[in-house]
Structures are given as structure tokens and as C-alpha cells.
Amino acid sequence: MVRVKDPKASLDFYCNVLGFKLLMYREFPQWEFNVYFVAPIADASTIPEDEDGRWAMCMNTPGCLELTWNYGSEKEDAKYVYNTGNGDSTGTSDGQKIKGGFGHIGITVPNVYRACERFKEMGCDFHKSPNGGGMKGLAFIKDPDGYLVEILPQGKMVPEAIDCMGVAAEGGEGYKDNSK
């Protein structure tokens, strides 16, 4: 489960940017939260109409992700309200960075470089472009809450000469562990 500040912004990112489909959502006003289940399915017409069928699909679809919105979080002034677990100081009382257990979500795409061109056109915030750092052929973008989403190839990692940010595959700085 990933906590989100603004469900509309998060659903837009996961569904329209990453191509996931909303399988189901449930509201729990008595506990002041809603849950949204999104998954990388090809055909939205396969989503069942009934709630039991939707729930079964969520529990049987590889890569299904639960997004949880706690009522009122959208009113927070800060851009980010949840700690991402990556050497981040969000939510700490003393402002010190903490290293949490969560690192990132990873998804696979047919072509990392084409996907990243699309993500750039859609205004995504890049943490690492495909040729940035020492590991070539993969990228990291941020979701609306600052969580990292790793973009990996379906198959071999094959670097291209120049990526969407104009970074060359040859040269550049090496791998940097940002969790410390």
C-alpha cells in the first residue's frame, strides 16, 4: 500500500502516465480513508462490473497496487506529506533524513527510452534519466507524492546513445546511493 496526498493526481499519474487501470475503489468514511487498486492490465473491458468480481481481479492480477488516501491529507501545505523511505526528511519532527524500508516501485516497459520520452512530454519529474548515473538503460521518475518509480526494460538493458534529457550513455557520473 502506498499513501497518497491527492487521489485525483495519483490516479492521473498511475493510470494516464504509467498506463495502469483502476480496477476498483472502496470508501471507508467511518475510518476516514479510501483505497484505490490499480494494475497494469491491457484491456479495461475485462474489469468485472460487480464488486466481488473486481475484488477477485485485484487479488489475482500481478502488479496490482493499492493506493490509500487518508481524508484531509490533500489540505496539507507541503508538496509531499509522506516519507518515501529514501533518505528523506518528510514527516520527521527534527528535519533529519531517515532511511526507511521502502525504496521504490518498479515497472517494466517495452522500451525505457521511448517511455521516458513520453514521461518527459507529460511533465514527469525525473530522479534519474536512462543514461544518468552509472546504471544505463533504466530510469526513475517521481509520482505526485515523491515516491520513486523505477522504469525497467522488458528484457535486456540496452543503452541508447542519448536519452530524453540529452544525457550521453558514454561518460557522466557513476552510481550514487541516495538512500544515505
mmCIF file with all atom_site columns, C-alpha atoms in Angstrom:
data_model
loop_
_atom_site.group_PDB
_atom_site.id
_atom_site.type_symbol
_atom_site.label_atom_id
_atom_site.label_alt_id
_atom_site.label_comp_id
_atom_site.label_asym_id
_atom_site.label_entity_id
_atom_site.label_seq_id
_atom_site.pdbx_PDB_ins_code
_atom_site.Cartn_x
_atom_site.Cartn_y
_atom_site.Cartn_z
_atom_site.occupancy
_atom_site.B_iso_or_equiv
_atom_site.pdbx_formal_charge
_atom_site.auth_seq_id
_atom_site.auth_comp_id
_atom_site.auth_asym_id
_atom_site.auth_atom_id
_atom_site.pdbx_PDB_model_num
ATOM 1   C CA . MET A 1 1   ? 0.000   0.000   0.000   1.00 0.00 ? 1   MET A CA 1
ATOM 2   C CA . VAL A 1 2   ? 1.187   3.477   -0.884  1.00 0.00 ? 2   VAL A CA 1
ATOM 3   C CA . ARG A 1 3   ? -0.310  6.509   0.875   1.00 0.00 ? 3   ARG A CA 1
ATOM 4   C CA . VAL A 1 4   ? -1.243  9.384   -1.419  1.00 0.00 ? 4   VAL A CA 1
ATOM 5   C CA . LYS A 1 5   ? -1.959  13.033  -0.664  1.00 0.00 ? 5   LYS A CA 1
ATOM 6   C CA . ASP A 1 6   ? -4.339  13.705  -3.566  1.00 0.00 ? 6   ASP A CA 1
ATOM 7   C CA . PRO A 1 7   ? -6.108  10.685  -5.093  1.00 0.00 ? 7   PRO A CA 1
ATOM 8   C CA . LYS A 1 8   ? -7.041  12.553  -8.280  1.00 0.00 ? 8   LYS A CA 1
ATOM 9   C CA . ALA A 1 9   ? -3.399  13.484  -9.000  1.00 0.00 ? 9   ALA A CA 1
ATOM 10  C CA . SER A 1 10  ? -2.180  9.992   -8.101  1.00 0.00 ? 10  SER A CA 1
ATOM 11  C CA . LEU A 1 11  ? -4.800  8.212   -10.216 1.00 0.00 ? 11  LEU A CA 1
ATOM 12  C CA . ASP A 1 12  ? -3.942  10.510  -13.121 1.00 0.00 ? 12  ASP A CA 1
ATOM 13  C CA . PHE A 1 13  ? -0.257  9.566   -12.743 1.00 0.00 ? 13  PHE A CA 1
ATOM 14  C CA . TYR A 1 14  ? -0.716  5.818   -12.331 1.00 0.00 ? 14  TYR A CA 1
ATOM 15  C CA . CYS A 1 15  ? -3.472  5.494   -14.954 1.00 0.00 ? 15  CYS A CA 1
ATOM 16  C CA . ASN A 1 16  ? -2.627  8.117   -17.582 1.00 0.00 ? 16  ASN A CA 1
ATOM 17  C CA . VAL A 1 17  ? 1.166   8.299   -17.245 1.00 0.00 ? 17  VAL A CA 1
ATOM 18  C CA . LEU A 1 18  ? 2.038   4.696   -16.348 1.00 0.00 ? 18  LEU A CA 1
ATOM 19  C CA . GLY A 1 19  ? -0.922  3.124   -18.165 1.00 0.00 ? 19  GLY A CA 1
ATOM 20  C CA . PHE A 1 20  ? -2.427  1.257   -15.210 1.00 0.00 ? 20  PHE A CA 1
ATOM 21  C CA . LYS A 1 21  ? -6.205  0.810   -14.998 1.00 0.00 ? 21  LYS A CA 1
ATOM 22  C CA . LEU A 1 22  ? -8.358  1.485   -11.941 1.00 0.00 ? 22  LEU A CA 1
ATOM 23  C CA . LEU A 1 23  ? -9.724  -1.950  -11.024 1.00 0.00 ? 23  LEU A CA 1
ATOM 24  C CA . MET A 1 24  ? -11.759 -0.844  -8.033  1.00 0.00 ? 24  MET A CA 1
ATOM 25  C CA . TYR A 1 25  ? -12.020 1.590   -5.169  1.00 0.00 ? 25  TYR A CA 1
ATOM 26  C CA . ARG A 1 26  ? -13.664 1.448   -1.793  1.00 0.00 ? 26  ARG A CA 1
ATOM 27  C CA . GLU A 1 27  ? -14.626 4.245   0.562   1.00 0.00 ? 27  GLU A CA 1
ATOM 28  C CA . PHE A 1 28  ? -14.309 3.879   4.321   1.00 0.00 ? 28  PHE A CA 1
ATOM 29  C CA . PRO A 1 29  ? -15.742 7.152   5.694   1.00 0.00 ? 29  PRO A CA 1
ATOM 30  C CA . GLN A 1 30  ? -16.066 5.686   9.192   1.00 0.00 ? 30  GLN A CA 1
ATOM 31  C CA . TRP A 1 31  ? -12.242 5.397   9.251   1.00 0.00 ? 31  TRP A CA 1
ATOM 32  C CA . GLU A 1 32  ? -11.647 8.442   7.015   1.00 0.00 ? 32  GLU A CA 1
ATOM 33  C CA . PHE A 1 33  ? -9.823  6.791   4.134   1.00 0.00 ? 33  PHE A CA 1
ATOM 34  C CA . ASN A 1 34  ? -10.421 5.428   0.626   1.00 0.00 ? 34  ASN A CA 1
ATOM 35  C CA . VAL A 1 35  ? -8.465  2.745   -1.206  1.00 0.00 ? 35  VAL A CA 1
ATOM 36  C CA . TYR A 1 36  ? -7.842  2.536   -4.951  1.00 0.00 ? 36  TYR A CA 1
ATOM 37  C CA . PHE A 1 37  ? -6.488  -0.568  -6.673  1.00 0.00 ? 37  PHE A CA 1
ATOM 38  C CA . VAL A 1 38  ? -4.650  0.000   -9.953  1.00 0.00 ? 38  VAL A CA 1
ATOM 39  C CA . ALA A 1 39  ? -2.932  -2.573  -12.153 1.00 0.00 ? 39  ALA A CA 1
ATOM 40  C CA . PRO A 1 40  ? -1.129  -2.827  -15.483 1.00 0.00 ? 40  PRO A CA 1
ATOM 41  C CA . ILE A 1 41  ? -3.844  -4.589  -17.484 1.00 0.00 ? 41  ILE A CA 1
ATOM 42  C CA . ALA A 1 42  ? -4.185  -4.202  -21.226 1.00 0.00 ? 42  ALA A CA 1
ATOM 43  C CA . ASP A 1 43  ? -7.956  -4.245  -21.641 1.00 0.00 ? 43  ASP A CA 1
ATOM 44  C CA . ALA A 1 44  ? -10.228 -2.310  -19.269 1.00 0.00 ? 44  ALA A CA 1
ATOM 45  C CA . SER A 1 45  ? -13.254 -4.172  -20.664 1.00 0.00 ? 45  SER A CA 1
ATOM 46  C CA . THR A 1 46  ? -12.066 -7.256  -18.724 1.00 0.00 ? 46  THR A CA 1
ATOM 47  C CA . ILE A 1 47  ? -12.735 -5.485  -15.394 1.00 0.00 ? 47  ILE A CA 1
ATOM 48  C CA . PRO A 1 48  ? -15.831 -7.099  -13.860 1.00 0.00 ? 48  PRO A CA 1
ATOM 49  C CA . GLU A 1 49  ? -18.911 -4.977  -13.166 1.00 0.00 ? 49  GLU A CA 1
ATOM 50  C CA . ASP A 1 50  ? -19.679 -6.477  -9.754  1.00 0.00 ? 50  ASP A CA 1
ATOM 51  C CA . GLU A 1 51  ? -17.728 -5.634  -6.590  1.00 0.00 ? 51  GLU A CA 1
ATOM 52  C CA . ASP A 1 52  ? -16.866 -9.253  -5.753  1.00 0.00 ? 52  ASP A CA 1
ATOM 53  C CA . GLY A 1 53  ? -15.514 -9.786  -9.271  1.00 0.00 ? 53  GLY A CA 1
ATOM 54  C CA . ARG A 1 54  ? -13.455 -6.597  -9.087  1.00 0.00 ? 54  ARG A CA 1
ATOM 55  C CA . TRP A 1 55  ? -12.019 -7.641  -5.711  1.00 0.00 ? 55  TRP A CA 1
ATOM 56  C CA . ALA A 1 56  ? -11.109 -11.076 -7.081  1.00 0.00 ? 56  ALA A CA 1
ATOM 57  C CA . MET A 1 57  ? -9.408  -9.436  -10.052 1.00 0.00 ? 57  MET A CA 1
ATOM 58  C CA . CYS A 1 58  ? -7.382  -7.177  -7.713  1.00 0.00 ? 58  CYS A CA 1
ATOM 59  C CA . MET A 1 59  ? -6.201  -10.144 -5.683  1.00 0.00 ? 59  MET A CA 1
ATOM 60  C CA . ASN A 1 60  ? -5.286  -12.192 -8.778  1.00 0.00 ? 60  ASN A CA 1
ATOM 61  C CA . THR A 1 61  ? -3.673  -9.597  -11.030 1.00 0.00 ? 61  THR A CA 1
ATOM 62  C CA . PRO A 1 62  ? 0.146   -9.422  -10.930 1.00 0.00 ? 62  PRO A CA 1
ATOM 63  C CA . GLY A 1 63  ? 1.386   -5.921  -10.184 1.00 0.00 ? 63  GLY A CA 1
ATOM 64  C CA . CYS A 1 64  ? -1.843  -4.670  -8.612  1.00 0.00 ? 64  CYS A CA 1
ATOM 65  C CA . LEU A 1 65  ? -1.047  -1.677  -6.417  1.00 0.00 ? 65  LEU A CA 1
ATOM 66  C CA . GLU A 1 66  ? -3.143  -0.302  -3.556  1.00 0.00 ? 66  GLU A CA 1
ATOM 67  C CA . LEU A 1 67  ? -3.207  3.481   -3.169  1.00 0.00 ? 67  LEU A CA 1
ATOM 68  C CA . THR A 1 68  ? -4.648  4.792   0.104   1.00 0.00 ? 68  THR A CA 1
ATOM 69  C CA . TRP A 1 69  ? -5.937  8.324   0.616   1.00 0.00 ? 69  TRP A CA 1
ATOM 70  C CA . ASN A 1 70  ? -6.385  9.474   4.212   1.00 0.00 ? 70  ASN A CA 1
ATOM 71  C CA . TYR A 1 71  ? -9.030  12.196  4.367   1.00 0.00 ? 71  TYR A CA 1
ATOM 72  C CA . GLY A 1 72  ? -7.569  15.654  4.911   1.00 0.00 ? 72  GLY A CA 1
ATOM 73  C CA . SER A 1 73  ? -4.056  14.924  3.609   1.00 0.00 ? 73  SER A CA 1
ATOM 74  C CA . GLU A 1 74  ? -4.844  16.903  0.452   1.00 0.00 ? 74  GLU A CA 1
ATOM 75  C CA . LYS A 1 75  ? -5.162  20.023  2.640   1.00 0.00 ? 75  LYS A CA 1
ATOM 76  C CA . GLU A 1 76  ? -1.551  19.826  3.878   1.00 0.00 ? 76  GLU A CA 1
ATOM 77  C CA . ASP A 1 77  ? 0.529   22.789  2.714   1.00 0.00 ? 77  ASP A CA 1
ATOM 78  C CA . ALA A 1 78  ? 3.664   20.768  1.952   1.00 0.00 ? 78  ALA A CA 1
ATOM 79  C CA . LYS A 1 79  ? 4.117   19.371  -1.553  1.00 0.00 ? 79  LYS A CA 1
ATOM 80  C CA . TYR A 1 80  ? 4.961   15.982  -0.038  1.00 0.00 ? 80  TYR A CA 1
ATOM 81  C CA . VAL A 1 81  ? 3.394   14.701  3.190   1.00 0.00 ? 81  VAL A CA 1
ATOM 82  C CA . TYR A 1 82  ? 4.589   11.076  3.290   1.00 0.00 ? 82  TYR A CA 1
ATOM 83  C CA . ASN A 1 83  ? 8.125   9.865   3.814   1.00 0.00 ? 83  ASN A CA 1
ATOM 84  C CA . THR A 1 84  ? 9.351   7.917   0.784   1.00 0.00 ? 84  THR A CA 1
ATOM 85  C CA . GLY A 1 85  ? 11.917  5.902   2.730   1.00 0.00 ? 85  GLY A CA 1
ATOM 86  C CA . ASN A 1 86  ? 14.789  7.115   0.570   1.00 0.00 ? 86  ASN A CA 1
ATOM 87  C CA . GLY A 1 87  ? 16.881  9.191   2.964   1.00 0.00 ? 87  GLY A CA 1
ATOM 88  C CA . ASP A 1 88  ? 14.005  11.674  3.158   1.00 0.00 ? 88  ASP A CA 1
ATOM 89  C CA . SER A 1 89  ? 13.131  14.127  5.962   1.00 0.00 ? 89  SER A CA 1
ATOM 90  C CA . THR A 1 90  ? 9.398   14.401  5.104   1.00 0.00 ? 90  THR A CA 1
ATOM 91  C CA . GLY A 1 91  ? 7.261   13.831  8.184   1.00 0.00 ? 91  GLY A CA 1
ATOM 92  C CA . THR A 1 92  ? 10.120  13.916  10.692  1.00 0.00 ? 92  THR A CA 1
ATOM 93  C CA . SER A 1 93  ? 9.816   16.244  13.670  1.00 0.00 ? 93  SER A CA 1
ATOM 94  C CA . ASP A 1 94  ? 13.515  17.126  13.741  1.00 0.00 ? 94  ASP A CA 1
ATOM 95  C CA . GLY A 1 95  ? 14.056  17.599  9.990   1.00 0.00 ? 95  GLY A CA 1
ATOM 96  C CA . GLN A 1 96  ? 16.661  14.826  9.913   1.00 0.00 ? 96  GLN A CA 1
ATOM 97  C CA . LYS A 1 97  ? 16.685  12.452  6.975   1.00 0.00 ? 97  LYS A CA 1
ATOM 98  C CA . ILE A 1 98  ? 15.678  8.899   7.788   1.00 0.00 ? 98  ILE A CA 1
ATOM 99  C CA . LYS A 1 99  ? 16.346  5.722   5.883   1.00 0.00 ? 99  LYS A CA 1
ATOM 100 C CA . GLY A 1 100 ? 13.153  3.711   5.679   1.00 0.00 ? 100 GLY A CA 1
ATOM 101 C CA . GLY A 1 101 ? 12.401  0.241   4.422   1.00 0.00 ? 101 GLY A CA 1
ATOM 102 C CA . PHE A 1 102 ? 10.523  1.336   1.317   1.00 0.00 ? 102 PHE A CA 1
ATOM 103 C CA . GLY A 1 103 ? 12.700  2.177   -1.677  1.00 0.00 ? 103 GLY A CA 1
ATOM 104 C CA . HIS A 1 104 ? 10.665  2.387   -4.871  1.00 0.00 ? 104 HIS A CA 1
ATOM 105 C CA . ILE A 1 105 ? 8.095   0.786   -7.125  1.00 0.00 ? 105 ILE A CA 1
ATOM 106 C CA . GLY A 1 106 ? 9.479   -0.884  -10.257 1.00 0.00 ? 106 GLY A CA 1
ATOM 107 C CA . ILE A 1 107 ? 7.647   -1.336  -13.548 1.00 0.00 ? 107 ILE A CA 1
ATOM 108 C CA . THR A 1 108 ? 8.761   -2.820  -16.842 1.00 0.00 ? 108 THR A CA 1
ATOM 109 C CA . VAL A 1 109 ? 8.159   -1.263  -20.249 1.00 0.00 ? 109 VAL A CA 1
ATOM 110 C CA . PRO A 1 110 ? 8.945   -2.441  -23.804 1.00 0.00 ? 110 PRO A CA 1
ATOM 111 C CA . ASN A 1 111 ? 11.437  0.418   -24.355 1.00 0.00 ? 111 ASN A CA 1
ATOM 112 C CA . VAL A 1 112 ? 12.747  2.565   -21.491 1.00 0.00 ? 112 VAL A CA 1
ATOM 113 C CA . TYR A 1 113 ? 13.944  5.344   -23.795 1.00 0.00 ? 113 TYR A CA 1
ATOM 114 C CA . ARG A 1 114 ? 10.596  5.704   -25.639 1.00 0.00 ? 114 ARG A CA 1
ATOM 115 C CA . ALA A 1 115 ? 8.677   5.532   -22.356 1.00 0.00 ? 115 ALA A CA 1
ATOM 116 C CA . CYS A 1 116 ? 10.879  8.250   -20.851 1.00 0.00 ? 116 CYS A CA 1
ATOM 117 C CA . GLU A 1 117 ? 10.363  10.498  -23.880 1.00 0.00 ? 117 GLU A CA 1
ATOM 118 C CA . ARG A 1 118 ? 6.617   10.173  -23.234 1.00 0.00 ? 118 ARG A CA 1
ATOM 119 C CA . PHE A 1 119 ? 7.050   10.764  -19.481 1.00 0.00 ? 119 PHE A CA 1
ATOM 120 C CA . LYS A 1 120 ? 9.075   13.912  -20.215 1.00 0.00 ? 120 LYS A CA 1
ATOM 121 C CA . GLU A 1 121 ? 6.371   15.177  -22.614 1.00 0.00 ? 121 GLU A CA 1
ATOM 122 C CA . MET A 1 122 ? 3.789   14.571  -19.876 1.00 0.00 ? 122 MET A CA 1
ATOM 123 C CA . GLY A 1 123 ? 5.789   16.699  -17.420 1.00 0.00 ? 123 GLY A CA 1
ATOM 124 C CA . CYS A 1 124 ? 7.082   13.933  -15.136 1.00 0.00 ? 124 CYS A CA 1
ATOM 125 C CA . ASP A 1 125 ? 9.796   14.759  -12.633 1.00 0.00 ? 125 ASP A CA 1
ATOM 126 C CA . PHE A 1 126 ? 12.893  12.645  -13.312 1.00 0.00 ? 126 PHE A CA 1
ATOM 127 C CA . HIS A 1 127 ? 15.105  11.458  -10.487 1.00 0.00 ? 127 HIS A CA 1
ATOM 128 C CA . LYS A 1 128 ? 17.387  9.671   -12.981 1.00 0.00 ? 128 LYS A CA 1
ATOM 129 C CA . SER A 1 129 ? 17.179  9.667   -16.773 1.00 0.00 ? 129 SER A CA 1
ATOM 130 C CA . PRO A 1 130 ? 18.033  6.450   -18.672 1.00 0.00 ? 130 PRO A CA 1
ATOM 131 C CA . ASN A 1 131 ? 21.678  7.461   -19.198 1.00 0.00 ? 131 ASN A CA 1
ATOM 132 C CA . GLY A 1 132 ? 22.151  9.322   -15.926 1.00 0.00 ? 132 GLY A CA 1
ATOM 133 C CA . GLY A 1 133 ? 24.474  7.836   -13.318 1.00 0.00 ? 133 GLY A CA 1
ATOM 134 C CA . GLY A 1 134 ? 26.401  4.616   -13.726 1.00 0.00 ? 134 GLY A CA 1
ATOM 135 C CA . MET A 1 135 ? 23.493  2.283   -14.495 1.00 0.00 ? 135 MET A CA 1
ATOM 136 C CA . LYS A 1 136 ? 22.482  2.875   -18.107 1.00 0.00 ? 136 LYS A CA 1
ATOM 137 C CA . GLY A 1 137 ? 19.170  1.817   -19.633 1.00 0.00 ? 137 GLY A CA 1
ATOM 138 C CA . LEU A 1 138 ? 16.880  2.357   -16.639 1.00 0.00 ? 138 LEU A CA 1
ATOM 139 C CA . ALA A 1 139 ? 15.272  5.448   -15.180 1.00 0.00 ? 139 ALA A CA 1
ATOM 140 C CA . PHE A 1 140 ? 13.497  6.759   -12.100 1.00 0.00 ? 140 PHE A CA 1
ATOM 141 C CA . ILE A 1 141 ? 10.559  9.170   -12.153 1.00 0.00 ? 141 ILE A CA 1
ATOM 142 C CA . LYS A 1 142 ? 8.588   10.555  -9.218  1.00 0.00 ? 142 LYS A CA 1
ATOM 143 C CA . ASP A 1 143 ? 4.885   10.145  -8.627  1.00 0.00 ? 143 ASP A CA 1
ATOM 144 C CA . PRO A 1 144 ? 2.848   13.108  -7.276  1.00 0.00 ? 144 PRO A CA 1
ATOM 145 C CA . ASP A 1 145 ? 3.812   12.181  -3.688  1.00 0.00 ? 145 ASP A CA 1
ATOM 146 C CA . GLY A 1 146 ? 7.538   11.946  -4.412  1.00 0.00 ? 146 GLY A CA 1
ATOM 147 C CA . TYR A 1 147 ? 7.677   8.138   -4.438  1.00 0.00 ? 147 TYR A CA 1
ATOM 148 C CA . LEU A 1 148 ? 10.224  6.826   -6.902  1.00 0.00 ? 148 LEU A CA 1
ATOM 149 C CA . VAL A 1 149 ? 9.063   4.647   -9.787  1.00 0.00 ? 149 VAL A CA 1
ATOM 150 C CA . GLU A 1 150 ? 11.844  2.695   -11.483 1.00 0.00 ? 150 GLU A CA 1
ATOM 151 C CA . ILE A 1 151 ? 11.409  2.208   -15.217 1.00 0.00 ? 151 ILE A CA 1
ATOM 152 C CA . LEU A 1 152 ? 12.990  -1.062  -16.338 1.00 0.00 ? 152 LEU A CA 1
ATOM 153 C CA . PRO A 1 153 ? 13.144  -2.776  -19.743 1.00 0.00 ? 153 PRO A CA 1
ATOM 154 C CA . GLN A 1 154 ? 11.205  -5.922  -20.532 1.00 0.00 ? 154 GLN A CA 1
ATOM 155 C CA . GLY A 1 155 ? 14.272  -7.939  -21.447 1.00 0.00 ? 155 GLY A CA 1
ATOM 156 C CA . LYS A 1 156 ? 17.886  -6.868  -21.807 1.00 0.00 ? 156 LYS A CA 1
ATOM 157 C CA . MET A 1 157 ? 19.080  -3.439  -20.730 1.00 0.00 ? 157 MET A CA 1
ATOM 158 C CA . VAL A 1 158 ? 20.350  -1.886  -23.967 1.00 0.00 ? 158 VAL A CA 1
ATOM 159 C CA . PRO A 1 159 ? 21.581  1.703   -23.594 1.00 0.00 ? 159 PRO A CA 1
ATOM 160 C CA . GLU A 1 160 ? 20.970  4.202   -26.386 1.00 0.00 ? 160 GLU A CA 1
ATOM 161 C CA . ALA A 1 161 ? 23.497  6.917   -27.252 1.00 0.00 ? 161 ALA A CA 1
ATOM 162 C CA . ILE A 1 162 ? 21.404  9.881   -25.994 1.00 0.00 ? 162 ILE A CA 1
ATOM 163 C CA . ASP A 1 163 ? 18.387  9.851   -23.680 1.00 0.00 ? 163 ASP A CA 1
ATOM 164 C CA . CYS A 1 164 ? 15.326  12.134  -23.402 1.00 0.00 ? 164 CYS A CA 1
ATOM 165 C CA . MET A 1 165 ? 17.237  14.596  -21.209 1.00 0.00 ? 165 MET A CA 1
ATOM 166 C CA . GLY A 1 166 ? 20.156  14.822  -23.654 1.00 0.00 ? 166 GLY A CA 1
ATOM 167 C CA . VAL A 1 167 ? 22.458  12.722  -21.462 1.00 0.00 ? 167 VAL A CA 1
ATOM 168 C CA . ALA A 1 168 ? 25.002  10.624  -23.357 1.00 0.00 ? 168 ALA A CA 1
ATOM 169 C CA . ALA A 1 169 ? 25.441  6.945   -22.463 1.00 0.00 ? 169 ALA A CA 1
ATOM 170 C CA . GLU A 1 170 ? 29.228  7.347   -22.531 1.00 0.00 ? 170 GLU A CA 1
ATOM 171 C CA . GLY A 1 171 ? 30.813  9.320   -19.707 1.00 0.00 ? 171 GLY A CA 1
ATOM 172 C CA . GLY A 1 172 ? 28.888  11.035  -16.925 1.00 0.00 ? 172 GLY A CA 1
ATOM 173 C CA . GLU A 1 173 ? 28.961  10.371  -13.229 1.00 0.00 ? 173 GLU A CA 1
ATOM 174 C CA . GLY A 1 174 ? 28.767  6.923   -11.692 1.00 0.00 ? 174 GLY A CA 1
ATOM 175 C CA . TYR A 1 175 ? 26.121  5.340   -9.484  1.00 0.00 ? 175 TYR A CA 1
ATOM 176 C CA . LYS A 1 176 ? 25.134  7.348   -6.414  1.00 0.00 ? 176 LYS A CA 1
ATOM 177 C CA . ASP A 1 177 ? 23.272  5.749   -3.480  1.00 0.00 ? 177 ASP A CA 1
ATOM 178 C CA . ASN A 1 178 ? 20.732  8.418   -2.476  1.00 0.00 ? 178 ASN A CA 1
ATOM 179 C CA . SER A 1 179 ? 19.364  6.428   0.456   1.00 0.00 ? 179 SER A CA 1
ATOM 180 C CA . LYS A 1 180 ? 22.206  7.531   2.765   1.00 0.00 ? 180 LYS A CA 1
#
